[in-house]
mmCIF file of C-alpha atoms and ligand atoms in Angstrom:
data_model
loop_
_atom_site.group_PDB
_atom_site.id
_atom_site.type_symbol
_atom_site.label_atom_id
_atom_site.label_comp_id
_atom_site.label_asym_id
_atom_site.label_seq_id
_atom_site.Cartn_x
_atom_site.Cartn_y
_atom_site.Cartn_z
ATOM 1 C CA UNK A 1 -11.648 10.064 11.856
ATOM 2 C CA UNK A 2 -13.065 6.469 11.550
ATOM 3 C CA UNK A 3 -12.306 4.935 8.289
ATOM 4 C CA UNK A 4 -14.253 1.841 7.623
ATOM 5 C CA UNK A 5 -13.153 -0.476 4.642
ATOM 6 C CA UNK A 6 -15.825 -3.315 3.390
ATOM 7 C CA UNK A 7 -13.748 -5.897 0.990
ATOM 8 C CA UNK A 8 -13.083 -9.805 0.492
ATOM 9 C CA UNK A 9 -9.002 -8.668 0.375
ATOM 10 C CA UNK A 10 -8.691 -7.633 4.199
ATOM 11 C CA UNK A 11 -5.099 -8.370 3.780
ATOM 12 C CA UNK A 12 -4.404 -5.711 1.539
ATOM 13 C CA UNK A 13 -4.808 -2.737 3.544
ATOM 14 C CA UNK A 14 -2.840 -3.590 6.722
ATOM 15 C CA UNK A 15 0.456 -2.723 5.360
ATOM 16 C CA UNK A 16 -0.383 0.064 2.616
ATOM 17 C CA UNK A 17 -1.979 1.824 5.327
ATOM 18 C CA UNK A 18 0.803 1.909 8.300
ATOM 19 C CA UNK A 19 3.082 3.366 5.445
ATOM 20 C CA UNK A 20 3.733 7.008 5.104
ATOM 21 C CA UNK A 21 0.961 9.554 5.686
ATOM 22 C CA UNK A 22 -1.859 7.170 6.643
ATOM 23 C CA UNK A 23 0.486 5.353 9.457
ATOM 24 C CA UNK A 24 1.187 8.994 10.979
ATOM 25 C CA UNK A 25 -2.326 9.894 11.283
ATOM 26 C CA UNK A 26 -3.287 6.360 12.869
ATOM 27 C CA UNK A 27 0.035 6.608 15.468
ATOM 28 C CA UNK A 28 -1.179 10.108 16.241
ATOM 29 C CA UNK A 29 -4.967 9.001 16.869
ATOM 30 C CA UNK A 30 -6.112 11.373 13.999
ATOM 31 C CA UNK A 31 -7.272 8.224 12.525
ATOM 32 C CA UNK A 32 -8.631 4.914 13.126
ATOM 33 C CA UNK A 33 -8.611 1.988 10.512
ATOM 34 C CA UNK A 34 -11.345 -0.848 10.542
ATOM 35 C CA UNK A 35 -10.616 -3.592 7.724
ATOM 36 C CA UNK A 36 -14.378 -5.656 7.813
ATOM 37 C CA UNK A 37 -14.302 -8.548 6.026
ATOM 38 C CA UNK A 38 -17.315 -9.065 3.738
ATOM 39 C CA UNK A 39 -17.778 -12.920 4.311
ATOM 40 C CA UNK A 40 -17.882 -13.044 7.542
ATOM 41 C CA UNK A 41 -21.300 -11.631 6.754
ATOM 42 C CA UNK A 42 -21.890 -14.105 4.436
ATOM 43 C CA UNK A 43 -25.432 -16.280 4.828
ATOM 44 C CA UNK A 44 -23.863 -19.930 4.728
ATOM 45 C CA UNK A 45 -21.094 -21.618 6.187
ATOM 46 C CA UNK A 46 -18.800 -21.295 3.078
ATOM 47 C CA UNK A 47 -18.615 -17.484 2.836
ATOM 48 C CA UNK A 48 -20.652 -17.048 -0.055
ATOM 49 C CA UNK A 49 -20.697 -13.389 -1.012
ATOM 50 C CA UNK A 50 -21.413 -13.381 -4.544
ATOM 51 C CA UNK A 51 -23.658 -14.907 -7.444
ATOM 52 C CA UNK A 52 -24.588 -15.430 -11.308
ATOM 53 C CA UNK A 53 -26.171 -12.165 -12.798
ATOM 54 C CA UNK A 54 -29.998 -12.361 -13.411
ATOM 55 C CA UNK A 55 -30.585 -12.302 -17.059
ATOM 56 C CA UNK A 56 -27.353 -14.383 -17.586
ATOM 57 C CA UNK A 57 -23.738 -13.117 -19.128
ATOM 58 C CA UNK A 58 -20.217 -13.670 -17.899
ATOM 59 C CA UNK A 59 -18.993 -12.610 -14.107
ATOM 60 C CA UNK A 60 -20.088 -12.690 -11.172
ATOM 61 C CA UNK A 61 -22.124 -9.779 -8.850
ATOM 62 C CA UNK A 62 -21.177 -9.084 -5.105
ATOM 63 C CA UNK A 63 -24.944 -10.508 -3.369
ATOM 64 C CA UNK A 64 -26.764 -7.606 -1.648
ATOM 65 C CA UNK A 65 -27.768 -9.138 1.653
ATOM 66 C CA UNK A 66 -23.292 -9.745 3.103
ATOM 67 C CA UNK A 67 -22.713 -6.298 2.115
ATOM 68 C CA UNK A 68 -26.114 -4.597 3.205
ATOM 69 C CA UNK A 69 -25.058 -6.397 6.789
ATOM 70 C CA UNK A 70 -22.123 -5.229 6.609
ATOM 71 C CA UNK A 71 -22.681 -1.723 6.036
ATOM 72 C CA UNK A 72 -25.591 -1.753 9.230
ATOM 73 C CA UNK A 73 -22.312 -3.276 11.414
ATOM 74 C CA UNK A 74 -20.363 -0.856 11.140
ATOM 75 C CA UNK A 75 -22.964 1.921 11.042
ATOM 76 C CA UNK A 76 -24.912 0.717 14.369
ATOM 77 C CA UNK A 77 -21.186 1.012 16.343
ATOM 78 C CA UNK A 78 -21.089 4.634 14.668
ATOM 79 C CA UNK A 79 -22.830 7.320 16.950
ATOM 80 C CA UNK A 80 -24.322 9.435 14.682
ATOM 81 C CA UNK A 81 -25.010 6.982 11.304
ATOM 82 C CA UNK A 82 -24.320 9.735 9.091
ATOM 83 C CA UNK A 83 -21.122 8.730 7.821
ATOM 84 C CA UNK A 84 -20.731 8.757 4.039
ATOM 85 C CA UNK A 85 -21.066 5.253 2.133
ATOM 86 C CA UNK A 86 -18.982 5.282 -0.878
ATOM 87 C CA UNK A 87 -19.143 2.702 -3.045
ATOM 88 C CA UNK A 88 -15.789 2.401 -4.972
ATOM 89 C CA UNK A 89 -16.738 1.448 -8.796
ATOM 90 C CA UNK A 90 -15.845 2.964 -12.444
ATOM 91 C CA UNK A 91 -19.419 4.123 -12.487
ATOM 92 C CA UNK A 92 -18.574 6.923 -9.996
ATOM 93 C CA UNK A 93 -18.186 10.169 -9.812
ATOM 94 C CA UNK A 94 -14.400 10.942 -10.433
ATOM 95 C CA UNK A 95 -12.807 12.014 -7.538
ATOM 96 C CA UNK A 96 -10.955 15.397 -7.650
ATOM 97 C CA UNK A 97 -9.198 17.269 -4.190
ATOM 98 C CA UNK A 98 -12.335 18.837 -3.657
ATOM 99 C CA UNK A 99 -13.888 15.970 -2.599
ATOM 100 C CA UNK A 100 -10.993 14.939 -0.322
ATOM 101 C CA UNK A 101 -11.577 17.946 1.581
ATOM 102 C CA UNK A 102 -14.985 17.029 1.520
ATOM 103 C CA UNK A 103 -14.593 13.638 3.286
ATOM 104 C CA UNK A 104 -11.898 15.339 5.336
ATOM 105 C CA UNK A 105 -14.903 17.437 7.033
ATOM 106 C CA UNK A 106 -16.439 13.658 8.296
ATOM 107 C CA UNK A 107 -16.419 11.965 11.484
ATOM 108 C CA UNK A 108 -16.301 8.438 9.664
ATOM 109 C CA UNK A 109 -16.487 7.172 6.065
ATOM 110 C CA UNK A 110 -17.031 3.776 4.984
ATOM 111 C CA UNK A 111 -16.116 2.270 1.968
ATOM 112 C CA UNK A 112 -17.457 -0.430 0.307
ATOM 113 C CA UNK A 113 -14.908 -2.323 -1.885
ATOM 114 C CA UNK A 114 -16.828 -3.539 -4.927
ATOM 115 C CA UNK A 115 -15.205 -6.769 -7.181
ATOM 116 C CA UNK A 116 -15.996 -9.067 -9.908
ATOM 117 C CA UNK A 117 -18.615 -7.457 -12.069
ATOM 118 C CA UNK A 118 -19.795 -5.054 -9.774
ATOM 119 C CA UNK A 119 -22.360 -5.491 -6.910
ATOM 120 C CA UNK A 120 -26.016 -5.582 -6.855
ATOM 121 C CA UNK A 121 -27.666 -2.621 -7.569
ATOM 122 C CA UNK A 122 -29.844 -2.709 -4.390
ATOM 123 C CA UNK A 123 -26.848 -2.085 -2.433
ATOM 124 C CA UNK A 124 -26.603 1.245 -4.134
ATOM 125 C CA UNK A 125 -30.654 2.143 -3.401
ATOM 126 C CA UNK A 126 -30.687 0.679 0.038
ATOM 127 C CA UNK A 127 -27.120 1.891 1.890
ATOM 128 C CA UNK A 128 -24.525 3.945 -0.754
ATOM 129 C CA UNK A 129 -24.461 7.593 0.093
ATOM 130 C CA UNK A 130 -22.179 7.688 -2.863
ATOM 131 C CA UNK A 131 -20.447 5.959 -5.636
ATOM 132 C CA UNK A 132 -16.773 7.386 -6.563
ATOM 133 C CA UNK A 133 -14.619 6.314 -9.577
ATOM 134 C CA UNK A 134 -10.549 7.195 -9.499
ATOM 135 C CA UNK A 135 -10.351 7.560 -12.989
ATOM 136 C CA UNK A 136 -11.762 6.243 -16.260
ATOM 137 C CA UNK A 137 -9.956 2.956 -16.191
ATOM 138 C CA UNK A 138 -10.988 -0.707 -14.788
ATOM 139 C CA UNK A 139 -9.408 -1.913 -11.777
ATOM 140 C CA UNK A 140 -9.650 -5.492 -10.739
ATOM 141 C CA UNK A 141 -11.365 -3.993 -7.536
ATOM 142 C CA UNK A 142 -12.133 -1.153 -5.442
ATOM 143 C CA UNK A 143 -10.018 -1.687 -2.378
ATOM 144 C CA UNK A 144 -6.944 0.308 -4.241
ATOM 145 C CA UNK A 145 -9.031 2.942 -5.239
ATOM 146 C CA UNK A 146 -10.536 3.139 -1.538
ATOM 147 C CA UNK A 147 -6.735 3.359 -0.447
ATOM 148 C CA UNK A 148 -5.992 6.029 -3.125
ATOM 149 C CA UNK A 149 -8.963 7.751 -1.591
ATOM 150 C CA UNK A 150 -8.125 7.351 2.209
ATOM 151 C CA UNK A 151 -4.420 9.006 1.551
ATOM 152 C CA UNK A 152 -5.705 11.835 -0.370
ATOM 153 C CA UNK A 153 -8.205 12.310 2.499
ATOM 154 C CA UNK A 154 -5.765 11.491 5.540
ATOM 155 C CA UNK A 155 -3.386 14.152 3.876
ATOM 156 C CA UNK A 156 -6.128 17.379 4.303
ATOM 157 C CA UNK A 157 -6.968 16.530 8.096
ATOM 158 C CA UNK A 158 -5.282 18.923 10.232
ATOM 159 C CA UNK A 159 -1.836 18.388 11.638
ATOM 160 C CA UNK A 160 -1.209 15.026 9.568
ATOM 161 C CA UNK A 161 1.852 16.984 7.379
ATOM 162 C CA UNK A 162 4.828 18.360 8.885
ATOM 163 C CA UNK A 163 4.987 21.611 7.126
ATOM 164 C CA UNK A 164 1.436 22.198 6.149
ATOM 165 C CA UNK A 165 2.646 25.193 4.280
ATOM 166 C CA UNK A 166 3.814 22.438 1.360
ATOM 167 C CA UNK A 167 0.204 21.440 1.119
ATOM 168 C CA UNK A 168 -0.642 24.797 0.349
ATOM 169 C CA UNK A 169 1.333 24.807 -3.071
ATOM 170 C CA UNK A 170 0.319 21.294 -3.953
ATOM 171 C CA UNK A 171 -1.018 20.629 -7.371
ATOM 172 C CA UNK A 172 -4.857 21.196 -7.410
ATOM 173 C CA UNK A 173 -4.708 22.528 -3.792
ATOM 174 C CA UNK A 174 -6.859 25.728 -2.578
ATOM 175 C CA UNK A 175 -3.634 28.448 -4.127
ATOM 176 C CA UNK A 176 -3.572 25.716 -7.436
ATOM 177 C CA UNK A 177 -7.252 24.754 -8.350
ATOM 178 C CA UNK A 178 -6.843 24.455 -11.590
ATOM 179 C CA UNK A 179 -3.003 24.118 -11.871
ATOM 180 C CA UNK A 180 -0.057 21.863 -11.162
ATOM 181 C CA UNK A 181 2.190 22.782 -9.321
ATOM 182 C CA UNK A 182 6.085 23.827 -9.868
ATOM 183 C CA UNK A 183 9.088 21.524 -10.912
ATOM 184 C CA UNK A 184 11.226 21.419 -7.982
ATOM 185 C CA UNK A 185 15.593 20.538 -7.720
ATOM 186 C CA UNK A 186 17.415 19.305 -5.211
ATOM 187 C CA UNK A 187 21.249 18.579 -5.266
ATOM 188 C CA UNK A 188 23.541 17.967 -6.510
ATOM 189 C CA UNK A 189 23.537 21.657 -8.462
ATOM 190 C CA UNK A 190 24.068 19.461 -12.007
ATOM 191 C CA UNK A 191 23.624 16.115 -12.845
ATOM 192 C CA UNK A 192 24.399 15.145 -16.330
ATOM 193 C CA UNK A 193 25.083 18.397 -17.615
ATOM 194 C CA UNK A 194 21.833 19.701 -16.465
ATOM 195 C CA UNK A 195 22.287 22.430 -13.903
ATOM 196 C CA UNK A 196 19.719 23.884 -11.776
ATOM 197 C CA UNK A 197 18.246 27.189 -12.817
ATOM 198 C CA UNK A 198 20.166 29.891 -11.790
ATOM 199 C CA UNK A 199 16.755 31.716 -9.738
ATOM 200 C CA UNK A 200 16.531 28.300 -7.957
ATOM 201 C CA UNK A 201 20.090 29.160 -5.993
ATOM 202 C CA UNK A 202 19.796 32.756 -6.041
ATOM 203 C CA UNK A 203 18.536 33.335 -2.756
ATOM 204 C CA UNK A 204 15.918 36.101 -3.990
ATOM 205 C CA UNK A 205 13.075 34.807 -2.493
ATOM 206 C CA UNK A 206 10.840 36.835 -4.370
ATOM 207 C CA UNK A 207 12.221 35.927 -7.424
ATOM 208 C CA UNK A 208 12.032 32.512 -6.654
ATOM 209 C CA UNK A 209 8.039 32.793 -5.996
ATOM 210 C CA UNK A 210 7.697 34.625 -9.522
ATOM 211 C CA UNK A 211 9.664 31.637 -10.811
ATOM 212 C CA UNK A 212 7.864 28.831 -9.320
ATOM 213 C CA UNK A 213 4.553 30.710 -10.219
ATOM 214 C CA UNK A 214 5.661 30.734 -13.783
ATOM 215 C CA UNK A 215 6.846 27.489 -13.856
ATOM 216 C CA UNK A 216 3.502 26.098 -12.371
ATOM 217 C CA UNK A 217 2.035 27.925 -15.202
ATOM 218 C CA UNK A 218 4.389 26.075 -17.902
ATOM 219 C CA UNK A 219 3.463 22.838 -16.334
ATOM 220 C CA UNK A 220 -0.198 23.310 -16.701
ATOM 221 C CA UNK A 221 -0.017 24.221 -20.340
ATOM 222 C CA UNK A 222 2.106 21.732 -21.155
ATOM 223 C CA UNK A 223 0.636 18.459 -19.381
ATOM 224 C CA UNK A 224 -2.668 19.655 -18.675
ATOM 225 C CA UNK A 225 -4.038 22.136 -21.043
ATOM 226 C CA UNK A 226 -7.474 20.836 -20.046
ATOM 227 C CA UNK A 227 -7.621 22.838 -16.353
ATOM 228 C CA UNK A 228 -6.828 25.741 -17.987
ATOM 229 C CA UNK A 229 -10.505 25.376 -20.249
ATOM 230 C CA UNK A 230 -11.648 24.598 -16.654
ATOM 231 C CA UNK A 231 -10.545 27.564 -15.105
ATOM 232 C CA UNK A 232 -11.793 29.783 -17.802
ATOM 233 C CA UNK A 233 -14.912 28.343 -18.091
ATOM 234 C CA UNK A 234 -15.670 28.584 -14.245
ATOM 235 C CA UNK A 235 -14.376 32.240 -14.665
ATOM 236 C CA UNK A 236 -17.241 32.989 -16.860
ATOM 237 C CA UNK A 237 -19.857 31.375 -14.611
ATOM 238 C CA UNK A 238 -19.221 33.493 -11.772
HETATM 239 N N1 ADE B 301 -13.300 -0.420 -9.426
HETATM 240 C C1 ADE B 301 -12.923 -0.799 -10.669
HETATM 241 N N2 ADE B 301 -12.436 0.230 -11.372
HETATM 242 C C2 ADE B 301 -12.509 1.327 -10.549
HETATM 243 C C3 ADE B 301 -12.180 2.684 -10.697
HETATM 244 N N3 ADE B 301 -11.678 3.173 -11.836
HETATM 245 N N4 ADE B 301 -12.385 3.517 -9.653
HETATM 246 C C4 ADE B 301 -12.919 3.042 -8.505
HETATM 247 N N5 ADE B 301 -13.266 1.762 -8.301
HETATM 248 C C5 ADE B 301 -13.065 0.904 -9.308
#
């Protein structure tokens, strides 16, 4: 997979990226990295890539034509120009694990980092495929949420994890749609007068699945009460 990042930070993804997951997948060739650096598509000689609002107020707007360039660049070295635009902003969709495995299905994806105010809305109608939020809250920027993105994509492509059997039980994963997933120990067998549970070092493996599944359950109730209205209400649509 190609993963193509618009932004005026290039410097930020260099490192986050070669850590971890996202550094296997690149050493292994499942991936491919391409930081593009907005103002060197900038129209003068000072790297001008944003402006005043029309209509006046405070902050500034990312200008259409750098980014519109931009976004033809990298999509006229792409065979197929089909690859998914996704415009990082708080007015996106909120990105769940279904739409990881989504973008996991792509050849490429390019993101487009938006900053300052947000970017002209023309971008959106001429080149976004798609806008995607990672959460209700402002960042100062979208090239952490496109790096929040690219792991939880990186992470579904195929032979990225080790065990891919730990995927399997991951909190909203295929087995866990609508649930978190267990509390796990490791040693020492108490810490602090807090010992592990006794199923945990039992040995019964079956018991030990009926415990996790239980404890998955727990979780859910207790931190996330809202997937469990989700699940039930998806239930009664099918
Ligand atoms: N840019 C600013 N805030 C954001 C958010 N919550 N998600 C994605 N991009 C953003």
């Amino acid at each position: 997979m190609d993963v193509y990042f618009i932004t005026i930070f290039p410097d930020m993804f260099r490192e986050a990226l070669s850590a971890g997951m996202t550094g296997i997948a690149e050493r292994t060739g499942a991936a491919a990295y391409h930081v593009v650096n907005l103002r060197d598509f900038a129209e003068d000689r000072y790297g001008s890539v944003d402006d005043y609002p029309y209509g006046g107020g405070p902050g500034m707007i990312l200008m259409a034509p750098p980014l519109v360039r931009a976004v033809e660049s990298v999509r006229s070295a792409e065979e197929g120009d089909d690859a998914p635009v996704i415009l990082l902003s708080p007015c996106g969709a909120v990105f769940t694990q279904a739409k990881a495995h989504e973008f996991a299905s792509k050849r490429s994806l390019v993101f487009i980092c938006g900053r300052y105010k947000g970017v002209d809305e023309r971008v959106r109608d001429l080149v976004v495929t798609e806008s995607v939020s990672i959460g209700d809250y402002i960042l100062s920027g979208g090239e952490l949420a496109a790096l929040v993105v690219t792991d939880a994509v990186i992470r579904c492509l195929p032979n990225v994890i080790g065990d891919e059997r730990s995927r399997d039980t991951d909190s909203f994963s295929t087995e866990r749609e609508f649930c978190l997933d267990a509390a796990y120990y490791t040693r020492p067998p108490e810490f602090r007068g807090l010992p592990v549970p006794e199923t945990l070092v039992s040995g019964n493996h079956a018991r030990i699945a009926q415990w996790r599944e239980e404890s998955a359950r727990r979780r859910t109730e207790l931190y996330r009460p809202d997937l469990i209205a989700k699940a039930r209400l998806k239930g009664s649509n099918e």
